[in-house]
Each structure stands twice: as C-alpha cells, then as structure tokens.
C-alpha cells in the first residue's frame, strides 16, 4: 500500500487535509472508498481499515473534517468549525468526492461514515446519493425526537454564555456523560469506544482525539441531526442506493441497537431497495477497533465486492 496526502481548498478557502491510500501496483484496482470519520478523532485512525481495503483493490480517501486533525492544525483549534459547521463538513465531503471522480474516472465510489461521519453521511445521501455506488453507515442512530430540540436550546444558551468557540464541558457531559454507564466498573472515560484496551489507550494518548468541543460545534451538529430526521429530507435519498448499516449491540450512540434498528426502519419505509444491517454481539462504538475487527472488516469488504457490479 502507498500513502499520498494532499490538501484542497473549500469554497471558504479553508485548507482541507486528505489522506489517500493506494493499492500496490500488483493489485488490480476495482473501486474507491471515501471515509467520513467521527467527532473528536482524525482520519489517520482509519489506516488499518484502509490497508485492508487497499489490499483488496480499493483506493481509499479520507479527509480530516474542519475543526479536526490536520485540517484544524492545532489542538487549540479543535472543534472550531466556523458557521454552519455540520453542513460545511458535508460540502467538504462533496468537494473531496469531486476530486475523487476526477482522479478515478469510471471507478465506482462508496461512502463510509462512522459516528459523526455517519450522520454526515445520512445528510450526504439526501443531497448527493445518486453520485455514489453505495453507502456504509457505522456507529449511528435513527430519529431521536424532542431531545435534540432541548439540547439545541441548551447549546444556544452556551453560545451566549461562552461564545461559539468556547469549549463546552456542559454539552460534552450531556452528550457523552452517560455512555460508560453500562460498562462499570470503568477503567477510563472512553471504555464505551471498544473492548480492546489498547485501542482505547491509543485514542486517549492522541492529543487530537477526545477533546471537549465548542458550543458552536454542538449547536450546528444538533441542527444537522434535526435536519436528517426530517421526512422531507429522507425522501430525497434515491431508492436505488445500496445501504449497509452496522453497529455493536452495546453501542450507546445507537442506543444498544434500538436506535440503529430505528434507522433501518426509516430507510425501509422510504423504500430503499437494497438495505442490509448487522448488529455485532457485545460490540461497542468503534467496531473497526473492536476485539473482532477482522470479522467486521471482512464483512464490510464482502458487501463492497457484492455491490461492485450491481
């Protein structure tokens, strides 16, 4: 596998950092996977997954979202996404997708989104799903109701109190404070991510991961969650788009599977013709970093290969 990093400027002249993993010359290239990473992490954490994909013949692209990783540039800038951060991240994903299409004429392109990236992906396929060969949604959830409206009101008050770029411990605690409750006694504040202690420790030791984000980020992100729950938006997803949804059945983001099944139901009711889902027993939030990650990656690659010629 070869690695080639680059940047591109978005419409607001922000430099977006991109990782690109390329199969070795003796491997036949058959498709492209674009990755949208989660909140408070970086695209670099997907190198293991990208390596497996590259070995199977997929070129992989993953940008650090605005306010994250090398796009943010400095730890002090983490969580600062600018105005309308949620939709700006979606548009940055589309900007990268345009580059991918130019560099890989006629190759099928799949979009993989995890956690925050999964919610961005839900929005992306409402807008640009017809341009994809398929979408994979990991560590996600369906409609969450009035709790989003209440949380957004709190976020609005936080902005008035500490400013858009003020780090909000209050919103961080409200969002993630209960996630470890099912895993007591706990070893760290991030046990909910994975059963693999080494992976949890790597996350904790990375200064670009696990940071408390800004009030402005939470306000925009919650607005994004509200928009993707709107039936009028979901109706824009092309019914011919293959979608694969997977999660751990102990993932608090997906409400231990209940929220994931709610999302599956939503897409079924919308009439998605090719919809697959899988809940991994005892799996937590980051299935690509779980103790059974090899099986998860193998299942994902099997799904990709099955949809190359459809």
Coordinates of C-alpha atoms in Angstrom, one line a residue:
X1 CA 0.0 0.0 0.0
X2 CA 1.2 3.5 -0.9
X3 CA 0.2 6.7 1.0
X4 CA -0.3 10.1 -0.7
X5 CA -1.5 13.0 1.4
X6 CA -2.8 16.3 -0.1
X7 CA -5.0 19.3 0.6
X8 CA -7.7 21.2 -1.2
X9 CA -9.4 24.5 -0.6
X10 CA -13.1 24.6 0.1
X11 CA -15.4 27.4 -1.0
X12 CA -14.3 29.5 2.0
X13 CA -10.6 29.0 1.2
X14 CA -10.1 26.6 4.2
X15 CA -7.4 24.0 3.5
X16 CA -8.9 20.5 3.9
X17 CA -6.3 17.8 4.7
X18 CA -6.8 14.5 2.9
X19 CA -5.2 11.0 3.4
X20 CA -5.1 8.8 0.3
X21 CA -4.2 5.1 0.5
X22 CA -3.4 3.4 -2.8
X23 CA -3.2 -0.4 -3.6
X24 CA 0.2 -1.7 -4.6
X25 CA 0.9 -1.9 -8.3
X26 CA 0.4 -5.7 -8.4
X27 CA -3.2 -5.3 -7.0
X28 CA -6.0 -4.7 -9.5
X29 CA -7.9 -1.5 -8.6
X30 CA -11.7 -2.0 -8.7
X31 CA -13.3 0.8 -6.7
X32 CA -12.9 3.7 -4.3
X33 CA -14.0 4.1 -0.7
X34 CA -14.4 7.6 0.8
X35 CA -14.3 7.7 4.6
X36 CA -16.0 10.3 6.8
X37 CA -14.5 10.0 10.3
X38 CA -16.2 10.6 13.7
X39 CA -16.2 13.5 16.1
X40 CA -13.1 14.3 18.1
X41 CA -10.9 11.9 16.2
X42 CA -8.9 12.0 12.9
X43 CA -8.9 10.2 9.6
X44 CA -5.5 8.8 10.4
X45 CA -7.2 6.3 12.8
X46 CA -8.6 4.5 9.7
X47 CA -5.3 3.5 8.3
X48 CA -5.7 -0.2 9.3
X49 CA -9.1 -0.3 7.6
X50 CA -7.7 1.5 4.6
X51 CA -4.8 -1.0 4.4
X52 CA -7.3 -4.0 4.3
X53 CA -9.3 -2.1 1.6
X54 CA -6.2 -1.3 -0.5
X55 CA -5.1 -4.9 -0.3
X56 CA -8.4 -5.9 -1.8
X57 CA -8.2 -3.4 -4.6
X58 CA -9.9 -0.2 -3.3
X59 CA -8.3 3.2 -3.3
X60 CA -9.2 5.0 -0.1
X61 CA -9.6 8.7 0.6
X62 CA -10.4 10.3 4.0
X63 CA -10.3 14.0 4.9
X64 CA -9.9 15.4 8.3
X65 CA -13.1 17.4 8.8
X66 CA -12.9 21.1 9.6
X67 CA -12.2 21.5 13.3
X68 CA -10.4 18.1 13.4
X69 CA -6.9 16.7 12.9
X70 CA -4.6 18.3 10.4
X71 CA -7.4 20.4 9.0
X72 CA -7.6 22.1 12.4
X73 CA -3.8 22.2 12.5
X74 CA -3.5 22.9 16.2
X75 CA -5.0 21.2 19.3
X76 CA -6.3 24.6 20.4
X77 CA -8.4 24.9 17.2
X78 CA -10.2 21.5 17.6
X79 CA -13.9 21.9 17.5
X80 CA -13.8 25.3 15.7
X81 CA -15.8 24.6 12.5
X82 CA -17.0 28.1 11.6
X83 CA -20.6 29.0 10.8
X84 CA -23.0 26.1 9.9
X85 CA -20.3 23.6 10.7
X86 CA -22.4 20.5 10.0
X87 CA -23.4 21.4 6.5
X88 CA -20.0 22.8 5.8
X89 CA -18.5 19.3 6.6
X90 CA -21.0 17.7 4.2
X91 CA -20.0 20.2 1.5
X92 CA -16.3 19.5 2.1
X93 CA -17.0 15.8 1.7
X94 CA -18.7 16.5 -1.6
X95 CA -15.7 18.7 -2.6
X96 CA -13.4 15.7 -2.0
X97 CA -15.8 13.5 -3.9
X98 CA -15.5 15.7 -6.9
X99 CA -11.7 15.3 -6.7
X100 CA -12.1 11.5 -6.4
X101 CA -14.3 11.4 -9.5
X102 CA -11.7 13.4 -11.5
X103 CA -8.8 11.2 -10.4
X104 CA -10.7 7.9 -10.8
X105 CA -12.7 8.0 -14.0
X106 CA -15.4 5.3 -14.2
X107 CA -14.4 3.7 -10.9
X108 CA -17.4 3.1 -8.5
X109 CA -17.3 5.2 -5.4
X110 CA -18.6 4.1 -2.0
X111 CA -19.0 6.4 1.0
X112 CA -18.3 5.1 4.5
X113 CA -19.3 7.2 7.5
X114 CA -18.7 6.4 11.2
X115 CA -20.3 8.1 14.2
X116 CA -20.5 11.8 13.5
X117 CA -19.4 10.8 10.0
X118 CA -22.4 8.5 9.8
X119 CA -24.8 11.4 10.5
X120 CA -22.9 13.5 7.9
X121 CA -23.4 10.5 5.5
X122 CA -27.1 10.4 6.2
X123 CA -27.3 14.1 5.1
X124 CA -24.9 13.5 2.2
X125 CA -27.0 10.8 0.6
X126 CA -30.1 13.1 0.8
X127 CA -28.1 15.6 -1.3
X128 CA -25.7 13.5 -3.4
X129 CA -26.7 9.9 -3.1
X130 CA -27.2 9.4 -6.8
X131 CA -23.5 10.0 -7.4
X132 CA -22.5 7.0 -5.2
X133 CA -22.3 3.3 -5.8
X134 CA -23.3 2.6 -2.2
X135 CA -23.2 4.0 1.4
X136 CA -22.0 2.3 4.6
X137 CA -23.2 3.7 7.9
X138 CA -21.3 2.7 11.1
X139 CA -22.0 3.6 14.7
X140 CA -25.1 5.6 14.0
X141 CA -28.6 6.1 15.2
X142 CA -32.1 7.0 13.9
X143 CA -34.5 9.7 14.8
X144 CA -34.1 11.0 18.4
X145 CA -37.1 13.2 18.8
X146 CA -37.6 16.2 21.1
X147 CA -34.4 15.6 23.0
X148 CA -32.5 17.2 20.1
X149 CA -34.6 20.4 20.3
X150 CA -34.0 20.6 24.1
X151 CA -30.2 20.0 23.6
X152 CA -30.1 22.7 20.9
X153 CA -31.7 25.2 23.2
X154 CA -29.0 24.5 25.8
X155 CA -26.3 24.8 23.2
X156 CA -27.8 28.2 22.1
X157 CA -27.5 29.4 25.7
X158 CA -24.0 28.1 26.0
X159 CA -23.0 30.2 22.9
X160 CA -24.4 33.3 24.6
X161 CA -22.5 32.5 27.7
X162 CA -19.1 31.4 26.4
X163 CA -19.2 32.2 22.7
X164 CA -19.3 29.9 19.6
X165 CA -15.6 28.9 20.1
X166 CA -15.8 28.4 23.8
X167 CA -15.2 24.8 24.9
X168 CA -18.4 23.5 26.5
X169 CA -17.8 20.9 29.2
X170 CA -21.6 21.1 29.9
X171 CA -22.6 20.0 26.5
X172 CA -19.8 17.4 26.4
X173 CA -21.1 15.9 29.6
X174 CA -24.7 16.0 28.4
X175 CA -23.7 14.3 25.2
X176 CA -21.3 11.6 26.5
X177 CA -21.6 11.6 30.2
X178 CA -23.8 8.5 30.4
X179 CA -22.1 6.4 27.7
X180 CA -20.0 4.5 30.2
X181 CA -22.9 3.6 32.5
X182 CA -23.3 0.1 31.0
X183 CA -19.6 -0.8 31.4
X184 CA -19.0 -0.3 35.1
X185 CA -16.6 -0.7 36.7
X186 CA -14.8 1.5 34.2
X187 CA -11.1 1.8 33.5
X188 CA -11.2 5.1 31.5
X189 CA -13.7 7.8 30.4
X190 CA -13.7 6.1 27.0
X191 CA -14.4 2.5 27.7
X192 CA -17.6 2.8 25.7
X193 CA -15.5 3.0 22.5
X194 CA -14.2 -0.6 22.5
X195 CA -13.5 -3.7 24.5
X196 CA -9.9 -3.5 23.2
X197 CA -8.0 -1.6 25.9
X198 CA -5.0 -1.0 23.6
X199 CA -7.3 0.8 21.1
X200 CA -8.9 2.9 23.9
X201 CA -5.5 3.9 25.2
X202 CA -4.3 4.9 21.7
X203 CA -7.3 7.2 21.5
X204 CA -6.6 8.7 24.9
X205 CA -2.9 9.2 24.1
X206 CA -3.7 11.1 20.8
X207 CA -3.9 14.8 21.5
X208 CA -6.2 15.2 18.6
X209 CA -8.7 12.8 20.0
X210 CA -11.3 13.1 22.8
X211 CA -11.1 16.9 23.1
X212 CA -14.0 18.8 24.6
X213 CA -15.6 20.6 21.6
X214 CA -17.1 24.1 21.2
X215 CA -20.6 25.3 21.9
X216 CA -20.9 26.3 18.2
X217 CA -20.0 22.8 17.1
X218 CA -22.7 21.3 19.3
X219 CA -25.3 23.8 18.2
X220 CA -24.6 23.1 14.5
X221 CA -24.3 19.4 14.9
X222 CA -27.6 19.1 16.7
X223 CA -29.2 21.2 13.9
X224 CA -27.8 18.7 11.5
X225 CA -29.3 15.8 13.5
X226 CA -32.7 17.6 13.3
X227 CA -32.4 18.0 9.5
X228 CA -31.6 14.4 8.8
X229 CA -34.6 13.3 10.8
X230 CA -37.0 15.3 8.6
X231 CA -39.1 13.0 6.4
X232 CA -38.9 15.6 3.6
X233 CA -35.1 15.3 3.5
X234 CA -35.1 11.5 3.7
X235 CA -37.4 11.4 0.7
X236 CA -34.5 12.8 -1.4
X237 CA -32.5 9.6 -0.9
X238 CA -32.6 7.7 -4.1
X239 CA -34.3 4.3 -3.5
X240 CA -31.7 2.6 -5.8
X241 CA -28.8 3.4 -3.5
X242 CA -27.5 0.3 -1.7
X243 CA -27.0 1.0 2.1
X244 CA -25.2 -1.2 4.6
X245 CA -25.7 -0.3 8.3
X246 CA -23.7 -1.9 11.1
X247 CA -23.0 -1.3 14.8
X248 CA -22.2 -3.0 18.0
X249 CA -25.3 -4.0 20.0
X250 CA -23.8 -2.4 23.1
X251 CA -23.0 0.9 21.4
X252 CA -24.6 3.7 23.4
X253 CA -24.7 6.0 20.4
X254 CA -27.1 3.6 18.7
X255 CA -29.0 3.0 22.0
X256 CA -27.7 -0.6 22.2
X257 CA -29.1 -1.4 18.8
X258 CA -32.5 0.2 19.2
X259 CA -31.6 3.4 17.5
X260 CA -29.9 1.5 14.7
X261 CA -33.0 -0.5 14.1
X262 CA -35.0 2.7 14.1
X263 CA -32.8 4.0 11.3
X264 CA -33.1 0.7 9.3
X265 CA -36.9 1.0 9.7
X266 CA -36.8 4.6 8.4
X267 CA -35.0 3.6 5.2
X268 CA -37.2 0.5 4.8
X269 CA -40.3 2.7 5.0
X270 CA -38.7 5.1 2.5
X271 CA -38.4 2.2 0.1
X272 CA -34.6 1.6 -0.1
X273 CA -34.4 -1.5 -2.4
X274 CA -31.0 -2.8 -1.2
X275 CA -30.7 -2.4 2.6
X276 CA -28.5 -4.6 4.8
X277 CA -27.9 -4.2 8.5
X278 CA -25.8 -6.1 11.1
X279 CA -25.5 -5.8 14.9
X280 CA -22.4 -7.3 16.4
X281 CA -23.0 -9.0 19.7
X282 CA -21.3 -7.2 22.7
X283 CA -19.7 -4.7 20.3
X284 CA -19.3 -1.2 21.5
X285 CA -19.0 2.1 19.4
X286 CA -15.9 1.6 17.3
X287 CA -16.4 -1.7 15.5
X288 CA -13.3 -1.1 13.3
X289 CA -11.3 -1.0 16.6
X290 CA -13.1 -3.8 18.4
X291 CA -11.8 -7.2 19.5
X292 CA -13.5 -8.8 16.5
X293 CA -12.4 -6.0 14.0
X294 CA -11.1 -8.6 11.5
X295 CA -14.6 -10.1 11.1
X296 CA -16.1 -6.6 10.8
X297 CA -13.7 -5.6 8.1
X298 CA -14.2 -8.9 6.2
X299 CA -18.0 -8.4 6.3
X300 CA -17.6 -4.8 5.0
X301 CA -15.3 -5.8 2.2
X302 CA -17.7 -8.7 1.2
X303 CA -20.5 -6.2 1.0
X304 CA -18.4 -3.8 -1.1
X305 CA -17.4 -6.6 -3.5
X306 CA -21.0 -7.8 -3.8
X307 CA -22.1 -4.3 -4.9
X308 CA -19.3 -3.5 -7.4
X309 CA -21.3 -4.9 -10.4
X310 CA -24.9 -4.1 -9.4

